[in-house]
PDB file of C-alpha atoms and ligand atoms in Angstrom:
ATOM      1  CA  UNK A 848      72.907  44.629 124.845  1.00  0.00           C
ATOM      2  CA  UNK A 849      73.555  46.070 121.377  1.00  0.00           C
ATOM      3  CA  UNK A 850      73.460  49.875 121.529  1.00  0.00           C
ATOM      4  CA  UNK A 851      74.251  52.866 119.352  1.00  0.00           C
ATOM      5  CA  UNK A 852      76.275  55.827 120.500  1.00  0.00           C
ATOM      6  CA  UNK A 853      77.182  59.151 118.917  1.00  0.00           C
ATOM      7  CA  UNK A 854      80.802  60.102 118.261  1.00  0.00           C
ATOM      8  CA  UNK A 855      82.558  63.203 116.976  1.00  0.00           C
ATOM      9  CA  UNK A 856      86.139  63.289 115.737  1.00  0.00           C
ATOM     10  CA  UNK A 857      86.936  66.865 116.766  1.00  0.00           C
ATOM     11  CA  UNK A 858      88.800  69.617 114.825  1.00  0.00           C
ATOM     12  CA  UNK A 859      92.180  69.034 116.511  1.00  0.00           C
ATOM     13  CA  UNK A 860      92.124  65.466 115.149  1.00  0.00           C
ATOM     14  CA  UNK A 861      90.789  66.179 111.635  1.00  0.00           C
ATOM     15  CA  UNK A 862      93.362  68.983 111.313  1.00  0.00           C
ATOM     16  CA  UNK A 863      96.198  66.542 112.040  1.00  0.00           C
ATOM     17  CA  UNK A 864      94.804  63.964 109.565  1.00  0.00           C
ATOM     18  CA  UNK A 865      93.990  61.487 112.355  1.00  0.00           C
ATOM     19  CA  UNK A 866      90.527  60.352 111.186  1.00  0.00           C
ATOM     20  CA  UNK A 867      91.806  56.963 110.046  1.00  0.00           C
ATOM     21  CA  UNK A 868      93.920  56.400 113.150  1.00  0.00           C
ATOM     22  CA  UNK A 869      90.982  57.241 115.454  1.00  0.00           C
ATOM     23  CA  UNK A 870      88.714  54.952 113.419  1.00  0.00           C
ATOM     24  CA  UNK A 871      91.253  52.126 113.746  1.00  0.00           C
ATOM     25  CA  UNK A 872      91.101  52.387 117.557  1.00  0.00           C
ATOM     26  CA  UNK A 873      87.285  52.401 117.407  1.00  0.00           C
ATOM     27  CA  UNK A 874      87.130  49.346 115.134  1.00  0.00           C
ATOM     28  CA  UNK A 875      89.836  47.461 117.036  1.00  0.00           C
ATOM     29  CA  UNK A 876      87.688  47.909 120.156  1.00  0.00           C
ATOM     30  CA  UNK A 877      84.865  46.007 118.454  1.00  0.00           C
ATOM     31  CA  UNK A 878      82.671  49.002 117.702  1.00  0.00           C
ATOM     32  CA  UNK A 879      81.143  49.218 114.222  1.00  0.00           C
ATOM     33  CA  UNK A 880      80.928  52.582 112.387  1.00  0.00           C
ATOM     34  CA  UNK A 881      77.362  52.376 111.002  1.00  0.00           C
ATOM     35  CA  UNK A 882      77.167  56.023 109.852  1.00  0.00           C
ATOM     36  CA  UNK A 883      79.801  58.674 109.259  1.00  0.00           C
ATOM     37  CA  UNK A 884      80.092  62.078 107.594  1.00  0.00           C
ATOM     38  CA  UNK A 885      82.529  64.958 107.571  1.00  0.00           C
ATOM     39  CA  UNK A 886      80.831  68.294 108.218  1.00  0.00           C
ATOM     40  CA  UNK A 887      81.646  71.833 109.217  1.00  0.00           C
ATOM     41  CA  UNK A 888      79.578  72.507 112.343  1.00  0.00           C
ATOM     42  CA  UNK A 889      77.712  75.807 112.386  1.00  0.00           C
ATOM     43  CA  UNK A 890      77.790  77.973 115.527  1.00  0.00           C
ATOM     44  CA  UNK A 891      74.100  77.230 116.073  1.00  0.00           C
ATOM     45  CA  UNK A 892      74.712  73.475 115.841  1.00  0.00           C
ATOM     46  CA  UNK A 893      77.662  73.621 118.265  1.00  0.00           C
ATOM     47  CA  UNK A 894      75.789  75.835 120.739  1.00  0.00           C
ATOM     48  CA  UNK A 895      72.814  73.462 120.694  1.00  0.00           C
ATOM     49  CA  UNK A 896      74.989  70.375 120.958  1.00  0.00           C
ATOM     50  CA  UNK A 897      76.870  71.690 124.025  1.00  0.00           C
ATOM     51  CA  UNK A 898      73.868  73.513 125.553  1.00  0.00           C
ATOM     52  CA  UNK A 899      74.345  71.674 128.899  1.00  0.00           C
ATOM     53  CA  UNK A 900      77.686  73.468 129.263  1.00  0.00           C
ATOM     54  CA  UNK A 901      76.420  76.984 128.397  1.00  0.00           C
ATOM     55  CA  UNK A 902      77.046  78.366 131.908  1.00  0.00           C
ATOM     56  CA  UNK A 903      80.571  76.892 132.103  1.00  0.00           C
ATOM     57  CA  UNK A 904      83.521  79.315 131.706  1.00  0.00           C
ATOM     58  CA  UNK A 905      84.895  77.369 128.740  1.00  0.00           C
ATOM     59  CA  UNK A 906      81.642  77.395 126.699  1.00  0.00           C
ATOM     60  CA  UNK A 907      82.672  80.165 124.255  1.00  0.00           C
ATOM     61  CA  UNK A 908      86.072  78.600 123.714  1.00  0.00           C
ATOM     62  CA  UNK A 909      84.433  75.191 123.175  1.00  0.00           C
ATOM     63  CA  UNK A 910      82.038  76.535 120.514  1.00  0.00           C
ATOM     64  CA  UNK A 911      84.908  78.416 118.793  1.00  0.00           C
ATOM     65  CA  UNK A 912      86.954  75.223 118.751  1.00  0.00           C
ATOM     66  CA  UNK A 913      84.177  72.938 117.470  1.00  0.00           C
ATOM     67  CA  UNK A 914      83.483  75.319 114.571  1.00  0.00           C
ATOM     68  CA  UNK A 915      87.155  75.989 113.757  1.00  0.00           C
ATOM     69  CA  UNK A 916      87.632  73.127 111.263  1.00  0.00           C
ATOM     70  CA  UNK A 917      85.695  70.126 109.938  1.00  0.00           C
ATOM     71  CA  UNK A 918      84.551  67.374 112.287  1.00  0.00           C
ATOM     72  CA  UNK A 919      83.543  63.793 111.526  1.00  0.00           C
ATOM     73  CA  UNK A 920      80.215  62.816 113.104  1.00  0.00           C
ATOM     74  CA  UNK A 921      79.581  59.110 113.526  1.00  0.00           C
ATOM     75  CA  UNK A 922      77.167  56.519 114.838  1.00  0.00           C
ATOM     76  CA  UNK A 923      78.901  53.576 116.519  1.00  0.00           C
ATOM     77  CA  UNK A 924      77.155  50.275 117.193  1.00  0.00           C
ATOM     78  CA  UNK A 925      78.108  47.404 119.459  1.00  0.00           C
ATOM     79  CA  UNK A 926      77.655  45.615 122.741  1.00  0.00           C
ATOM     80  CA  UNK A 927      77.265  48.280 125.465  1.00  0.00           C
ATOM     81  CA  UNK A 928      78.419  50.851 122.906  1.00  0.00           C
ATOM     82  CA  UNK A 929      77.835  53.927 125.106  1.00  0.00           C
ATOM     83  CA  UNK A 930      80.024  52.788 128.025  1.00  0.00           C
ATOM     84  CA  UNK A 931      82.437  50.921 125.767  1.00  0.00           C
ATOM     85  CA  UNK A 932      83.182  54.035 123.687  1.00  0.00           C
ATOM     86  CA  UNK A 933      83.673  56.149 126.832  1.00  0.00           C
ATOM     87  CA  UNK A 934      86.336  53.582 127.867  1.00  0.00           C
ATOM     88  CA  UNK A 935      87.951  53.661 124.439  1.00  0.00           C
ATOM     89  CA  UNK A 936      88.048  57.513 124.460  1.00  0.00           C
ATOM     90  CA  UNK A 937      89.659  57.781 127.911  1.00  0.00           C
ATOM     91  CA  UNK A 938      89.346  60.601 130.458  1.00  0.00           C
ATOM     92  CA  UNK A 939      88.338  64.123 129.314  1.00  0.00           C
ATOM     93  CA  UNK A 940      91.800  65.388 130.313  1.00  0.00           C
ATOM     94  CA  UNK A 941      94.416  63.440 128.310  1.00  0.00           C
ATOM     95  CA  UNK A 942      96.845  63.742 131.232  1.00  0.00           C
ATOM     96  CA  UNK A 943      94.464  61.449 133.141  1.00  0.00           C
ATOM     97  CA  UNK A 944      93.588  59.122 130.245  1.00  0.00           C
ATOM     98  CA  UNK A 945      94.573  55.442 130.395  1.00  0.00           C
ATOM     99  CA  UNK A 946      97.186  53.922 128.073  1.00  0.00           C
ATOM    100  CA  UNK A 947      95.861  52.933 124.666  1.00  0.00           C
ATOM    101  CA  UNK A 948      92.833  55.253 124.797  1.00  0.00           C
ATOM    102  CA  UNK A 949      92.170  57.702 121.951  1.00  0.00           C
ATOM    103  CA  UNK A 950      92.720  60.725 124.207  1.00  0.00           C
ATOM    104  CA  UNK A 951      95.963  59.326 125.641  1.00  0.00           C
ATOM    105  CA  UNK A 952      97.223  58.598 122.138  1.00  0.00           C
ATOM    106  CA  UNK A 953      96.089  61.753 120.353  1.00  0.00           C
ATOM    107  CA  UNK A 954      94.480  64.505 122.490  1.00  0.00           C
ATOM    108  CA  UNK A 955      96.320  67.804 122.852  1.00  0.00           C
ATOM    109  CA  UNK A 956      94.615  69.232 125.961  1.00  0.00           C
ATOM    110  CA  UNK A 957      91.443  69.047 128.089  1.00  0.00           C
ATOM    111  CA  UNK A 958      89.678  71.281 125.557  1.00  0.00           C
ATOM    112  CA  UNK A 959      91.179  69.940 122.325  1.00  0.00           C
ATOM    113  CA  UNK A 960      90.674  66.307 123.205  1.00  0.00           C
ATOM    114  CA  UNK A 961      90.108  64.690 119.783  1.00  0.00           C
ATOM    115  CA  UNK A 962      86.771  62.926 120.340  1.00  0.00           C
ATOM    116  CA  UNK A 963      83.293  63.196 121.811  1.00  0.00           C
ATOM    117  CA  UNK A 964      81.155  60.264 122.905  1.00  0.00           C
ATOM    118  CA  UNK A 965      77.628  60.268 124.327  1.00  0.00           C
ATOM    119  CA  UNK A 966      77.451  59.909 128.121  1.00  0.00           C
ATOM    120  CA  UNK A 967      74.138  57.979 128.268  1.00  0.00           C
ATOM    121  CA  UNK A 968      71.864  55.973 125.995  1.00  0.00           C
ATOM    122  CA  UNK A 969      69.235  58.705 126.273  1.00  0.00           C
ATOM    123  CA  UNK A 970      71.694  61.415 125.175  1.00  0.00           C
ATOM    124  CA  UNK A 971      73.011  59.141 122.408  1.00  0.00           C
ATOM    125  CA  UNK A 972      69.526  59.046 120.858  1.00  0.00           C
ATOM    126  CA  UNK A 973      69.149  62.837 121.082  1.00  0.00           C
ATOM    127  CA  UNK A 974      72.634  63.492 119.660  1.00  0.00           C
ATOM    128  CA  UNK A 975      72.286  60.974 116.798  1.00  0.00           C
ATOM    129  CA  UNK A 976      68.971  62.608 115.825  1.00  0.00           C
ATOM    130  CA  UNK A 977      70.668  66.033 115.734  1.00  0.00           C
ATOM    131  CA  UNK A 978      73.032  64.935 112.945  1.00  0.00           C
ATOM    132  CA  UNK A 979      71.603  61.865 111.179  1.00  0.00           C
ATOM    133  CA  UNK A 980      68.338  60.754 109.623  1.00  0.00           C
ATOM    134  CA  UNK A 981      67.369  57.081 110.073  1.00  0.00           C
ATOM    135  CA  UNK A 982      68.158  56.213 106.443  1.00  0.00           C
ATOM    136  CA  UNK A 983      71.754  57.446 106.835  1.00  0.00           C
ATOM    137  CA  UNK A 984      72.426  54.781 109.480  1.00  0.00           C
ATOM    138  CA  UNK A 985      73.154  51.407 107.930  1.00  0.00           C
ATOM    139  CA  UNK A 986      73.691  48.769 110.610  1.00  0.00           C
TER     140      UNK A 986
HETATM  141  P1  ATP B  92      82.572  65.109 125.421  1.00  0.00           P
HETATM  142  O1  ATP B  92      81.237  65.594 125.935  1.00  0.00           O
HETATM  143  O2  ATP B  92      83.180  66.027 124.380  1.00  0.00           O
HETATM  144  O3  ATP B  92      82.534  63.675 125.014  1.00  0.00           O
HETATM  145  P2  ATP B  92      83.416  64.656 128.109  1.00  0.00           P
HETATM  146  O4  ATP B  92      82.055  64.095 128.315  1.00  0.00           O
HETATM  147  O5  ATP B  92      84.600  63.796 128.466  1.00  0.00           O
HETATM  148  O6  ATP B  92      83.622  65.128 126.629  1.00  0.00           O
HETATM  149  P3  ATP B  92      82.445  67.114 129.261  1.00  0.00           P
HETATM  150  O7  ATP B  92      82.569  67.410 130.713  1.00  0.00           O
HETATM  151  O8  ATP B  92      81.108  66.720 128.724  1.00  0.00           O
HETATM  152  O9  ATP B  92      83.559  66.020 128.886  1.00  0.00           O
HETATM  153  O10 ATP B  92      82.973  68.391 128.484  1.00  0.00           O
HETATM  154  C1  ATP B  92      82.651  68.580 127.115  1.00  0.00           C
HETATM  155  C2  ATP B  92      83.849  69.119 126.391  1.00  0.00           C
HETATM  156  O11 ATP B  92      84.116  70.438 126.846  1.00  0.00           O
HETATM  157  C3  ATP B  92      85.161  68.366 126.620  1.00  0.00           C
HETATM  158  O12 ATP B  92      85.315  67.223 125.830  1.00  0.00           O
HETATM  159  C4  ATP B  92      86.171  69.418 126.263  1.00  0.00           C
HETATM  160  O13 ATP B  92      86.312  69.540 124.849  1.00  0.00           O
HETATM  161  C5  ATP B  92      85.516  70.676 126.817  1.00  0.00           C
HETATM  162  N1  ATP B  92      85.985  70.943 128.173  1.00  0.00           N
HETATM  163  C6  ATP B  92      85.631  70.280 129.302  1.00  0.00           C
HETATM  164  N2  ATP B  92      86.255  70.772 130.380  1.00  0.00           N
HETATM  165  C7  ATP B  92      87.034  71.789 129.925  1.00  0.00           C
HETATM  166  C8  ATP B  92      87.932  72.706 130.531  1.00  0.00           C
HETATM  167  N3  ATP B  92      88.160  72.683 131.839  1.00  0.00           N
HETATM  168  N4  ATP B  92      88.538  73.601 129.717  1.00  0.00           N
HETATM  169  C9  ATP B  92      88.323  73.641 128.398  1.00  0.00           C
HETATM  170  N5  ATP B  92      87.472  72.817 127.760  1.00  0.00           N
HETATM  171  C10 ATP B  92      86.855  71.898 128.503  1.00  0.00           C
HETATM  172 MG1   MG B  93      80.266  65.092 127.729  1.00  0.00          MG
END
């Protein structure tokens, strides 16, 4: 089934000028970038986005990191896009990520792990709506 998922190229990756390299992995995996913009996330946006993790010990560090430099927010489209992008990203901790995945190739640590991808179709819809209007997505 054709789906849309939400992706973020995180500050550790934009800082190292890896936007194009990450996008190449995404496109080579058959996912289509149907919306994309570079933004500086506000604290309020980052806190809302990662609200599910607000009780976790790393929450403050995560919000600091996500607001520390520009990010690239994206909508990806393709067959089974949600699960497919999770495969392409690799495990949260790059030490456990499979060969060829974005996190294996580029992530620096479990916190500074280069990309975000939605974990369900339901969350993908919520996350896309947080950063994009319908007319910004051109499929
Ligand atoms: P994401 O939601 O960013 O796609 P994920 O679903 O693989 O990543 P989550 O468990 O949802 O992982 O954690 C969200 C983010 O919080 C991680 O991507 C990482 O940046 C950060 N994080 C997770 N665990 C830790 C940790 N133990 N220490 C520091 N940061 C962490
Ligand atoms: Mg997650």
